mmCIF file of N, CA and C in Angstrom:
data_model
loop_
_atom_site.group_PDB
_atom_site.id
_atom_site.type_symbol
_atom_site.label_atom_id
_atom_site.label_comp_id
_atom_site.label_asym_id
_atom_site.label_seq_id
_atom_site.Cartn_x
_atom_site.Cartn_y
_atom_site.Cartn_z
ATOM 1 N N MET M 1 0.848 -1.187 0.000
ATOM 2 C CA MET M 1 0.000 0.000 0.000
ATOM 3 C C MET M 1 0.892 1.248 0.000
ATOM 4 N N PRO M 2 0.604 2.228 -0.850
ATOM 5 C CA PRO M 2 1.405 3.456 -0.884
ATOM 6 C C PRO M 2 1.322 4.220 0.440
ATOM 7 N N THR M 3 2.361 4.958 0.706
ATOM 8 C CA THR M 3 2.419 5.782 1.903
ATOM 9 C C THR M 3 2.064 7.219 1.550
ATOM 10 N N VAL M 4 1.228 7.827 2.365
ATOM 11 C CA VAL M 4 0.892 9.241 2.170
ATOM 12 C C VAL M 4 2.080 10.067 2.651
ATOM 13 N N LYS M 5 2.704 10.784 1.724
ATOM 14 C CA LYS M 5 3.882 11.600 2.038
ATOM 15 C C LYS M 5 3.486 12.950 2.629
ATOM 16 N N ALA M 6 2.348 13.477 2.163
ATOM 17 C CA ALA M 6 1.874 14.782 2.622
ATOM 18 C C ALA M 6 0.391 14.898 2.291
ATOM 19 N N VAL M 7 -0.259 15.809 2.966
ATOM 20 C CA VAL M 7 -1.657 16.120 2.677
ATOM 21 C C VAL M 7 -1.731 17.599 2.344
ATOM 22 N N ARG M 8 -2.327 17.894 1.217
ATOM 23 C CA ARG M 8 -2.497 19.283 0.774
ATOM 24 C C ARG M 8 -3.966 19.495 0.436
ATOM 25 N N VAL M 9 -4.313 20.720 0.120
ATOM 26 C CA VAL M 9 -5.668 21.044 -0.306
ATOM 27 C C VAL M 9 -5.591 21.665 -1.691
ATOM 28 N N VAL M 10 -6.388 21.132 -2.604
ATOM 29 C CA VAL M 10 -6.463 21.650 -3.970
ATOM 30 C C VAL M 10 -7.751 22.458 -4.099
ATOM 31 N N VAL M 11 -7.608 23.675 -4.612
ATOM 32 C CA VAL M 11 -8.756 24.544 -4.858
ATOM 33 C C VAL M 11 -8.857 24.744 -6.362
ATOM 34 N N ARG M 12 -10.036 24.465 -6.903
ATOM 35 C CA ARG M 12 -10.254 24.682 -8.337
ATOM 36 C C ARG M 12 -11.211 25.851 -8.518
ATOM 37 N N TRP M 13 -10.830 26.727 -9.428
ATOM 38 C CA TRP M 13 -11.606 27.927 -9.740
ATOM 39 C C TRP M 13 -12.068 27.872 -11.188
ATOM 40 N N ARG M 14 -13.148 28.549 -11.461
ATOM 41 C CA ARG M 14 -13.551 28.782 -12.851
ATOM 42 C C ARG M 14 -13.702 30.288 -13.015
ATOM 43 N N ALA M 15 -13.633 30.722 -14.242
ATOM 44 C CA ALA M 15 -13.809 32.143 -14.528
ATOM 45 C C ALA M 15 -15.216 32.556 -14.118
ATOM 46 N N GLY M 16 -15.309 33.668 -13.397
ATOM 47 C CA GLY M 16 -16.600 34.179 -12.959
ATOM 48 C C GLY M 16 -17.198 35.128 -13.985
ATOM 49 N N PRO M 17 -18.373 35.673 -13.697
ATOM 50 C CA PRO M 17 -19.061 36.546 -14.647
ATOM 51 C C PRO M 17 -18.317 37.847 -14.942
ATOM 52 N N ALA M 18 -17.442 38.270 -14.037
ATOM 53 C CA ALA M 18 -16.700 39.516 -14.257
ATOM 54 C C ALA M 18 -15.383 39.296 -15.003
ATOM 55 N N TRP M 19 -15.049 38.024 -15.283
ATOM 56 C CA TRP M 19 -13.792 37.741 -15.990
ATOM 57 C C TRP M 19 -13.869 38.304 -17.397
ATOM 58 N N THR M 20 -12.841 39.043 -17.782
ATOM 59 C CA THR M 20 -12.730 39.516 -19.157
ATOM 60 C C THR M 20 -11.645 38.707 -19.839
ATOM 61 N N SER M 21 -11.563 38.761 -21.139
ATOM 62 C CA SER M 21 -10.538 37.983 -21.830
ATOM 63 C C SER M 21 -9.158 38.453 -21.385
ATOM 64 N N GLY M 22 -8.221 37.522 -21.393
ATOM 65 C CA GLY M 22 -6.859 37.856 -21.005
ATOM 66 C C GLY M 22 -6.468 37.207 -19.694
ATOM 67 N N PRO M 23 -5.233 37.445 -19.275
ATOM 68 C CA PRO M 23 -4.693 36.809 -18.074
ATOM 69 C C PRO M 23 -5.227 37.451 -16.789
ATOM 70 N N PRO M 24 -5.023 36.778 -15.656
ATOM 71 C CA PRO M 24 -5.520 37.291 -14.377
ATOM 72 C C PRO M 24 -5.024 38.695 -14.043
ATOM 73 N N GLU M 25 -3.783 38.974 -14.371
ATOM 74 C CA GLU M 25 -3.228 40.283 -14.004
ATOM 75 C C GLU M 25 -3.873 41.440 -14.764
ATOM 76 N N GLU M 26 -4.702 41.137 -15.752
ATOM 77 C CA GLU M 26 -5.441 42.176 -16.470
ATOM 78 C C GLU M 26 -6.879 42.316 -15.967
ATOM 79 N N GLN M 27 -7.246 41.541 -14.946
ATOM 80 C CA GLN M 27 -8.613 41.576 -14.428
ATOM 81 C C GLN M 27 -8.763 42.681 -13.380
ATOM 82 N N ALA M 28 -9.992 43.165 -13.241
ATOM 83 C CA ALA M 28 -10.292 44.163 -12.209
ATOM 84 C C ALA M 28 -9.993 43.571 -10.836
ATOM 85 N N GLY M 29 -9.331 44.323 -9.986
ATOM 86 C CA GLY M 29 -9.026 43.876 -8.637
ATOM 87 C C GLY M 29 -7.762 43.054 -8.515
ATOM 88 N N TRP M 30 -6.927 43.054 -9.568
ATOM 89 C CA TRP M 30 -5.699 42.254 -9.529
ATOM 90 C C TRP M 30 -4.818 42.598 -8.329
ATOM 91 N N ASP M 31 -4.608 43.873 -8.066
ATOM 92 C CA ASP M 31 -3.705 44.263 -6.977
ATOM 93 C C ASP M 31 -4.200 43.740 -5.626
ATOM 94 N N GLU M 32 -5.501 43.805 -5.399
ATOM 95 C CA GLU M 32 -6.069 43.307 -4.147
ATOM 96 C C GLU M 32 -5.940 41.782 -4.064
ATOM 97 N N HIS M 33 -6.189 41.106 -5.178
ATOM 98 C CA HIS M 33 -6.028 39.650 -5.225
ATOM 99 C C HIS M 33 -4.573 39.272 -4.943
ATOM 100 N N ALA M 34 -3.636 39.959 -5.584
ATOM 101 C CA ALA M 34 -2.211 39.665 -5.384
ATOM 102 C C ALA M 34 -1.807 39.890 -3.927
ATOM 103 N N ALA M 35 -2.323 40.934 -3.295
ATOM 104 C CA ALA M 35 -2.022 41.196 -1.884
ATOM 105 C C ALA M 35 -2.588 40.085 -0.999
ATOM 106 N N PHE M 36 -3.767 39.589 -1.334
ATOM 107 C CA PHE M 36 -4.379 38.481 -0.599
ATOM 108 C C PHE M 36 -3.494 37.237 -0.694
ATOM 109 N N ILE M 37 -3.028 36.925 -1.893
ATOM 110 C CA ILE M 37 -2.152 35.762 -2.092
ATOM 111 C C ILE M 37 -0.828 35.961 -1.367
ATOM 112 N N ASP M 38 -0.261 37.151 -1.440
ATOM 113 C CA ASP M 38 0.987 37.437 -0.723
ATOM 114 C C ASP M 38 0.836 37.170 0.772
ATOM 115 N N ASP M 39 -0.317 37.527 1.333
ATOM 116 C CA ASP M 39 -0.566 37.276 2.751
ATOM 117 C C ASP M 39 -0.597 35.775 3.041
ATOM 118 N N LEU M 40 -1.239 35.008 2.165
ATOM 119 C CA LEU M 40 -1.269 33.551 2.353
ATOM 120 C C LEU M 40 0.132 32.952 2.259
ATOM 121 N N ILE M 41 0.956 33.504 1.378
ATOM 122 C CA ILE M 41 2.346 33.043 1.260
ATOM 123 C C ILE M 41 3.097 33.331 2.551
ATOM 124 N N GLU M 42 2.956 34.541 3.068
ATOM 125 C CA GLU M 42 3.643 34.917 4.306
ATOM 126 C C GLU M 42 3.209 34.047 5.480
ATOM 127 N N ARG M 43 1.967 33.592 5.457
ATOM 128 C CA ARG M 43 1.442 32.750 6.531
ATOM 129 C C ARG M 43 1.784 31.276 6.333
ATOM 130 N N GLY M 44 2.475 30.941 5.239
ATOM 131 C CA GLY M 44 2.891 29.568 4.988
ATOM 132 C C GLY M 44 1.772 28.657 4.517
ATOM 133 N N ILE M 45 0.715 29.234 3.945
ATOM 134 C CA ILE M 45 -0.443 28.458 3.510
ATOM 135 C C ILE M 45 -0.427 28.206 2.006
ATOM 136 N N PHE M 46 -0.065 29.201 1.239
ATOM 137 C CA PHE M 46 -0.111 29.114 -0.224
ATOM 138 C C PHE M 46 1.144 28.427 -0.737
ATOM 139 N N VAL M 47 0.970 27.353 -1.504
ATOM 140 C CA VAL M 47 2.099 26.608 -2.060
ATOM 141 C C VAL M 47 2.339 27.004 -3.509
ATOM 142 N N MET M 48 1.307 26.921 -4.323
ATOM 143 C CA MET M 48 1.424 27.298 -5.730
ATOM 144 C C MET M 48 0.040 27.495 -6.315
ATOM 145 N N GLY M 49 0.001 28.187 -7.430
ATOM 146 C CA GLY M 49 -1.266 28.390 -8.106
ATOM 147 C C GLY M 49 -1.054 29.127 -9.408
ATOM 148 N N GLY M 50 -2.067 29.120 -10.218
ATOM 149 C CA GLY M 50 -1.995 29.840 -11.475
ATOM 150 C C GLY M 50 -3.104 29.417 -12.410
ATOM 151 N N PRO M 51 -3.269 30.191 -13.469
ATOM 152 C CA PRO M 51 -4.364 29.942 -14.401
ATOM 153 C C PRO M 51 -4.050 28.806 -15.365
ATOM 154 N N PHE M 52 -5.121 28.220 -15.901
ATOM 155 C CA PHE M 52 -4.971 27.303 -17.020
ATOM 156 C C PHE M 52 -4.549 28.122 -18.234
ATOM 157 N N ALA M 53 -3.909 27.493 -19.182
ATOM 158 C CA ALA M 53 -3.387 28.201 -20.356
ATOM 159 C C ALA M 53 -4.481 28.917 -21.146
ATOM 160 N N ASP M 54 -5.703 28.392 -21.099
ATOM 161 C CA ASP M 54 -6.794 29.040 -21.845
ATOM 162 C C ASP M 54 -7.565 30.054 -20.996
ATOM 163 N N TYR M 55 -7.110 30.290 -19.764
ATOM 164 C CA TYR M 55 -7.716 31.242 -18.822
ATOM 165 C C TYR M 55 -9.163 30.909 -18.471
ATOM 166 N N SER M 56 -9.529 29.643 -18.562
ATOM 167 C CA SER M 56 -10.888 29.233 -18.215
ATOM 168 C C SER M 56 -11.058 29.005 -16.716
ATOM 169 N N GLY M 57 -9.965 29.020 -15.998
ATOM 170 C CA GLY M 57 -9.994 28.781 -14.563
ATOM 171 C C GLY M 57 -8.586 28.688 -14.022
ATOM 172 N N SER M 58 -8.473 28.166 -12.811
ATOM 173 C CA SER M 58 -7.188 28.142 -12.131
ATOM 174 C C SER M 58 -7.187 27.033 -11.083
ATOM 175 N N HIS M 59 -6.006 26.624 -10.687
ATOM 176 C CA HIS M 59 -5.805 25.706 -9.565
ATOM 177 C C HIS M 59 -4.960 26.406 -8.520
ATOM 178 N N THR M 60 -5.222 26.102 -7.269
ATOM 179 C CA THR M 60 -4.429 26.610 -6.159
ATOM 180 C C THR M 60 -4.106 25.432 -5.253
ATOM 181 N N LEU M 61 -2.885 25.372 -4.760
ATOM 182 C CA LEU M 61 -2.465 24.325 -3.840
ATOM 183 C C LEU M 61 -2.123 24.972 -2.503
ATOM 184 N N LEU M 62 -2.772 24.504 -1.445
ATOM 185 C CA LEU M 62 -2.576 25.056 -0.105
ATOM 186 C C LEU M 62 -2.096 23.967 0.841
ATOM 187 N N GLU M 63 -1.456 24.382 1.934
ATOM 188 C CA GLU M 63 -1.051 23.451 2.978
ATOM 189 C C GLU M 63 -1.312 24.087 4.340
ATOM 190 N N ARG M 64 -1.235 23.260 5.371
ATOM 191 C CA ARG M 64 -1.422 23.700 6.754
ATOM 192 C C ARG M 64 -2.845 24.152 7.072
ATOM 193 N N VAL M 65 -3.798 23.772 6.227
ATOM 194 C CA VAL M 65 -5.213 24.033 6.488
ATOM 195 C C VAL M 65 -6.011 22.806 6.066
ATOM 196 N N THR M 66 -7.173 22.638 6.674
ATOM 197 C CA THR M 66 -8.088 21.590 6.236
ATOM 198 C C THR M 66 -8.859 22.097 5.024
ATOM 199 N N ALA M 67 -9.576 21.212 4.376
ATOM 200 C CA ALA M 67 -10.392 21.626 3.232
ATOM 201 C C ALA M 67 -11.455 22.633 3.662
ATOM 202 N N ASP M 68 -12.067 22.418 4.818
ATOM 203 C CA ASP M 68 -13.080 23.369 5.298
ATOM 204 C C ASP M 68 -12.464 24.730 5.598
ATOM 205 N N GLU M 69 -11.303 24.733 6.247
ATOM 206 C CA GLU M 69 -10.616 25.996 6.520
ATOM 207 C C GLU M 69 -10.220 26.684 5.221
ATOM 208 N N ALA M 70 -9.751 25.894 4.258
ATOM 209 C CA ALA M 70 -9.351 26.453 2.963
ATOM 210 C C ALA M 70 -10.538 27.101 2.268
ATOM 211 N N ARG M 71 -11.686 26.438 2.285
ATOM 212 C CA ARG M 71 -12.887 26.989 1.647
ATOM 213 C C ARG M 71 -13.244 28.343 2.272
ATOM 214 N N ASP M 72 -13.281 28.391 3.592
ATOM 215 C CA ASP M 72 -13.601 29.653 4.266
ATOM 216 C C ASP M 72 -12.593 30.739 3.916
ATOM 217 N N LEU M 73 -11.336 30.348 3.846
ATOM 218 C CA LEU M 73 -10.269 31.301 3.566
ATOM 219 C C LEU M 73 -10.336 31.842 2.144
ATOM 220 N N VAL M 74 -10.430 30.959 1.171
ATOM 221 C CA VAL M 74 -10.370 31.417 -0.221
ATOM 222 C C VAL M 74 -11.607 32.197 -0.632
ATOM 223 N N LEU M 75 -12.711 31.996 0.060
ATOM 224 C CA LEU M 75 -13.901 32.789 -0.255
ATOM 225 C C LEU M 75 -13.726 34.258 0.126
ATOM 226 N N GLN M 76 -12.653 34.564 0.865
ATOM 227 C CA GLN M 76 -12.327 35.950 1.209
ATOM 228 C C GLN M 76 -11.485 36.638 0.131
ATOM 229 N N ASP M 77 -11.054 35.898 -0.875
ATOM 230 C CA ASP M 77 -10.244 36.453 -1.965
ATOM 231 C C ASP M 77 -11.036 37.550 -2.678
ATOM 232 N N PRO M 78 -10.452 38.733 -2.859
ATOM 233 C CA PRO M 78 -11.150 39.808 -3.578
ATOM 234 C C PRO M 78 -11.615 39.407 -4.977
ATOM 235 N N PHE M 79 -10.926 38.496 -5.636
ATOM 236 C CA PHE M 79 -11.379 38.038 -6.948
ATOM 237 C C PHE M 79 -12.738 37.327 -6.846
ATOM 238 N N VAL M 80 -13.021 36.698 -5.719
ATOM 239 C CA VAL M 80 -14.322 36.061 -5.520
ATOM 240 C C VAL M 80 -15.380 37.135 -5.279
ATOM 241 N N ALA M 81 -15.054 38.085 -4.410
ATOM 242 C CA ALA M 81 -16.010 39.144 -4.067
ATOM 243 C C ALA M 81 -16.436 39.954 -5.283
ATOM 244 N N ASN M 82 -15.501 40.174 -6.224
ATOM 245 C CA ASN M 82 -15.866 40.997 -7.387
ATOM 246 C C ASN M 82 -16.244 40.169 -8.614
ATOM 247 N N GLY M 83 -16.386 38.845 -8.443
ATOM 248 C CA GLY M 83 -16.909 38.007 -9.520
ATOM 249 C C GLY M 83 -15.921 37.582 -10.584
ATOM 250 N N VAL M 84 -14.636 37.823 -10.362
ATOM 251 C CA VAL M 84 -13.629 37.381 -11.330
ATOM 252 C C VAL M 84 -13.466 35.862 -11.257
ATOM 253 N N PHE M 85 -13.453 35.313 -10.041
ATOM 254 C CA PHE M 85 -13.372 33.872 -9.820
ATOM 255 C C PHE M 85 -14.680 33.366 -9.228
ATOM 256 N N GLU M 86 -15.018 32.128 -9.565
ATOM 257 C CA GLU M 86 -16.056 31.375 -8.868
ATOM 258 C C GLU M 86 -15.414 30.089 -8.378
ATOM 259 N N LEU M 87 -15.677 29.751 -7.139
ATOM 260 C CA LEU M 87 -15.123 28.532 -6.562
ATOM 261 C C LEU M 87 -15.789 27.318 -7.191
ATOM 262 N N GLU M 88 -14.969 26.429 -7.734
ATOM 263 C CA GLU M 88 -15.492 25.191 -8.316
ATOM 264 C C GLU M 88 -15.547 24.093 -7.264
ATOM 265 N N ASP M 89 -14.408 23.816 -6.627
ATOM 266 C CA ASP M 89 -14.415 22.880 -5.508
ATOM 267 C C ASP M 89 -13.122 22.972 -4.719
ATOM 268 N N VAL M 90 -13.165 22.376 -3.528
ATOM 269 C CA VAL M 90 -12.025 22.315 -2.616
ATOM 270 C C VAL M 90 -11.909 20.861 -2.192
ATOM 271 N N ARG M 91 -10.703 20.292 -2.352
ATOM 272 C CA ARG M 91 -10.523 18.873 -2.035
ATOM 273 C C ARG M 91 -9.224 18.631 -1.284
ATOM 274 N N THR M 92 -9.292 17.705 -0.351
ATOM 275 C CA THR M 92 -8.087 17.230 0.318
ATOM 276 C C THR M 92 -7.371 16.287 -0.634
ATOM 277 N N TRP M 93 -6.054 16.441 -0.730
ATOM 278 C CA TRP M 93 -5.249 15.660 -1.658
ATOM 279 C C TRP M 93 -4.179 14.903 -0.882
ATOM 280 N N ASN M 94 -4.227 13.585 -0.921
ATOM 281 C CA ASN M 94 -3.193 12.743 -0.322
ATOM 282 C C ASN M 94 -2.089 12.546 -1.348
ATOM 283 N N ILE M 95 -0.910 13.012 -1.029
ATOM 284 C CA ILE M 95 0.209 12.958 -1.968
ATOM 285 C C ILE M 95 1.060 11.726 -1.673
ATOM 286 N N TYR M 96 1.204 10.869 -2.678
ATOM 287 C CA TYR M 96 2.045 9.678 -2.581
ATOM 288 C C TYR M 96 3.444 9.940 -3.126
ATOM 289 N N VAL M 97 3.531 10.705 -4.184
ATOM 290 C CA VAL M 97 4.810 10.985 -4.842
ATOM 291 C C VAL M 97 4.953 12.495 -4.953
ATOM 292 N N ASP M 98 6.125 13.009 -4.543
ATOM 293 C CA ASP M 98 6.359 14.452 -4.586
ATOM 294 C C ASP M 98 7.798 14.720 -4.994
ATOM 295 N N GLU M 99 8.017 14.836 -6.265
ATOM 296 C CA GLU M 99 9.359 15.101 -6.779
ATOM 297 C C GLU M 99 9.756 16.572 -6.616
ATOM 298 N N LEU M 100 8.796 17.463 -6.441
ATOM 299 C CA LEU M 100 9.113 18.883 -6.264
ATOM 300 C C LEU M 100 9.806 19.156 -4.935
ATOM 301 N N SER M 101 9.507 18.366 -3.923
ATOM 302 C CA SER M 101 10.057 18.603 -2.585
ATOM 303 C C SER M 101 11.381 17.899 -2.340
ATOM 304 N N ARG M 102 11.897 17.232 -3.340
ATOM 305 C CA ARG M 102 13.167 16.505 -3.171
ATOM 306 C C ARG M 102 14.323 17.445 -3.030
#
């Protein structure tokens, strides 16, 4: 049986009604969203994230929080409040293989 090396939380986003064509940094409220993410980084919660190549949505990887805590936290993102992002789902992820942390 595989061993769980780590547990993370995956957050999936889809483009919200306020999303305009182009990358996230061209969306309304980018500076506030970036400041929100910077705070999560400083708190050791945000691991990685970014948009899909077609800008139809995004993935975020978090640690040190449960899925429920992550959901409550990410719903505070200014991109959610202004309709740029819509939360698709939040899932706990059991990691068996992690070559990035080597």
